[in-house]
């Protein structure tokens, strides 16, 4: 039986996962010499069809084969058997040889959160986009072409030439003073005067969110979170063991009257909010609601976790100061340079005042002692030299704006009869709602079949969705690709609408 025939023969009811069975088919073919060094593997779409699996399962299997060192992907040309693959294949653990099944009993029980799958799929989709002819409107970070590569290379060389001893050495838990000073000045330029000692440098804003949630919340506590939000915020609160109460947002940001009503019934310890250019709506908290929110925090004694990661990427509307400037003892501020300078640099930070700062520093020490010294020193120079402000104004904002405009134009042409969306004033995302709910799972599967991916509402809402929502991110694709992606999305929506039986009730994906 050829390996292609074996793909059609995989066992849906057996103990071995579908992904692993596909991996086994290919690694077996490589080991047996049916696939030799340099041979091209079939496109993941073909594998998915033959095996009768979702396209993402096929993509995951290819990713696993790459992790095992058996294949390599070349952007634009496909996936190929590596020259050293046969040797690697023999050494690699296969489900048949060394059976790791005992681990299922030894490991503690764990429920996979919906966002785990979304993030894993997003990274696969970004990686496999070319090979799989997939246009991922799901990827929440910009294309690498935005990053100031030459300048970062120069500054890295400078740091290594001048400060190699410091750059390769352990540093303070909070990060080098040079970076904290540059970040304090960066925040002061935005209207929130900071002492460098109020700042803790983190490994991306994602770590900052986790540290703050762990510093403030204990299992069983209640936290509130704007809805929709970023899945990392929702995860951080869940992982700290707290219960999340969703607070709706509209064009003026979080509904503070709804929050006030919740505060009458619950003891809320922390509220997570993005007051400037929320991901995914791209909207701000209005001045009246800012005031109301601060007043509520003071009256009820809760912390506000202000996530400001998109706050500088503004296309329209008045520039707003960070909320932290108005109530530094209540607001713990989280930010990073990842959406403009380089996601891989993981340059994030927290600013906080009072005992909570100590608690966050302790969590940072428990987590990873400190972030990478070299990139922190490079980041310090990038900020202090004025490069960052220039990059933001001349490159990053026009880059995102051009893509936002392309998305709005394409949506207007393709989707206005079936959907409505929130007009983003900035940021990298758009929040869309279908006029008629559709089965979330069917729609996402059909979209991927059509060659487009998005983040479904269930991953970005702390509560179970009542309508079909999508987050469409516009930083990763070229404007022409965005237009094509929206066209494919329109095709997918129409196909699922046509196939829908009138009696079928909409089915949602599980909530994180
Ligand atoms: C609102 C928001 N906060 C935090 C993060 C995490 O950012 P980082 O890449 O710096 O960890 C993201 C990333 O997508 C985000 O969208």
mmCIF file of C-alpha atoms and ligand atoms in Angstrom, residues 122 140-141 202-209 226 229-233 274 277-280 307-310 334-339 342-344 346-349 429 471, ligand 1:
data_model
loop_
_atom_site.group_PDB
_atom_site.id
_atom_site.type_symbol
_atom_site.label_atom_id
_atom_site.label_comp_id
_atom_site.label_asym_id
_atom_site.label_seq_id
_atom_site.Cartn_x
_atom_site.Cartn_y
_atom_site.Cartn_z
ATOM 1 C CA UNK A 122 -2.657 31.058 14.624
ATOM 2 C CA UNK A 140 -2.554 39.229 15.611
ATOM 3 C CA UNK A 141 0.917 40.527 14.881
ATOM 4 C CA UNK A 202 8.841 41.729 31.208
ATOM 5 C CA UNK A 203 9.048 39.102 28.481
ATOM 6 C CA UNK A 204 6.359 40.654 26.313
ATOM 7 C CA UNK A 205 3.092 42.149 27.519
ATOM 8 C CA UNK A 206 1.793 38.585 27.712
ATOM 9 C CA UNK A 207 4.045 37.812 30.671
ATOM 10 C CA UNK A 208 3.133 41.156 32.219
ATOM 11 C CA UNK A 209 -0.568 40.217 32.111
ATOM 12 C CA UNK A 226 -14.245 44.048 29.035
ATOM 13 C CA UNK A 229 -11.003 41.443 24.814
ATOM 14 C CA UNK A 230 -7.630 39.879 24.029
ATOM 15 C CA UNK A 231 -7.549 36.122 24.709
ATOM 16 C CA UNK A 232 -4.278 36.514 26.658
ATOM 17 C CA UNK A 233 -6.067 38.710 29.209
ATOM 18 C CA UNK A 274 -7.809 48.475 27.185
ATOM 19 C CA UNK A 277 -7.634 51.351 21.001
ATOM 20 C CA UNK A 278 -8.978 48.079 22.343
ATOM 21 C CA UNK A 279 -8.102 44.806 20.665
ATOM 22 C CA UNK A 280 -10.363 43.820 18.832
ATOM 23 C CA UNK A 307 -3.426 47.024 28.751
ATOM 24 C CA UNK A 308 -2.089 49.730 26.436
ATOM 25 C CA UNK A 309 -0.335 47.694 23.785
ATOM 26 C CA UNK A 310 -2.128 49.341 20.833
ATOM 27 C CA UNK A 334 0.955 46.921 30.845
ATOM 28 C CA UNK A 335 2.573 47.644 27.476
ATOM 29 C CA UNK A 336 5.152 46.350 24.990
ATOM 30 C CA UNK A 337 7.016 47.234 21.802
ATOM 31 C CA UNK A 338 6.073 43.967 20.126
ATOM 32 C CA UNK A 339 3.489 45.329 17.674
ATOM 33 C CA UNK A 342 9.533 43.124 16.792
ATOM 34 C CA UNK A 343 7.364 40.491 18.431
ATOM 35 C CA UNK A 344 10.365 38.227 18.878
ATOM 36 C CA UNK A 346 9.560 40.260 23.712
ATOM 37 C CA UNK A 347 10.088 43.783 25.074
ATOM 38 C CA UNK A 348 7.215 44.334 27.496
ATOM 39 C CA UNK A 349 6.802 46.140 30.787
ATOM 40 C CA UNK A 429 -7.889 44.389 14.555
ATOM 41 C CA UNK A 471 -11.788 39.124 15.003
HETATM 42 C C1 LIG B 1 -4.216 43.577 23.805
HETATM 43 C C2 LIG B 1 -2.956 42.774 23.879
HETATM 44 N N1 LIG B 1 -2.289 42.712 25.035
HETATM 45 C C3 LIG B 1 -1.154 42.004 25.160
HETATM 46 C C4 LIG B 1 -0.632 41.297 24.104
HETATM 47 C C5 LIG B 1 0.629 40.499 24.281
HETATM 48 O O1 LIG B 1 1.683 41.136 23.638
HETATM 49 P P1 LIG B 1 3.170 40.631 23.595
HETATM 50 O O2 LIG B 1 3.405 40.160 22.222
HETATM 51 O O3 LIG B 1 3.983 41.842 23.932
HETATM 52 O O4 LIG B 1 3.344 39.568 24.614
HETATM 53 C C6 LIG B 1 -1.290 41.331 22.870
HETATM 54 C C7 LIG B 1 -0.751 40.554 21.733
HETATM 55 O O5 LIG B 1 -1.403 40.285 20.771
HETATM 56 C C8 LIG B 1 -2.477 42.090 22.752
HETATM 57 O O6 LIG B 1 -3.152 42.150 21.607
#
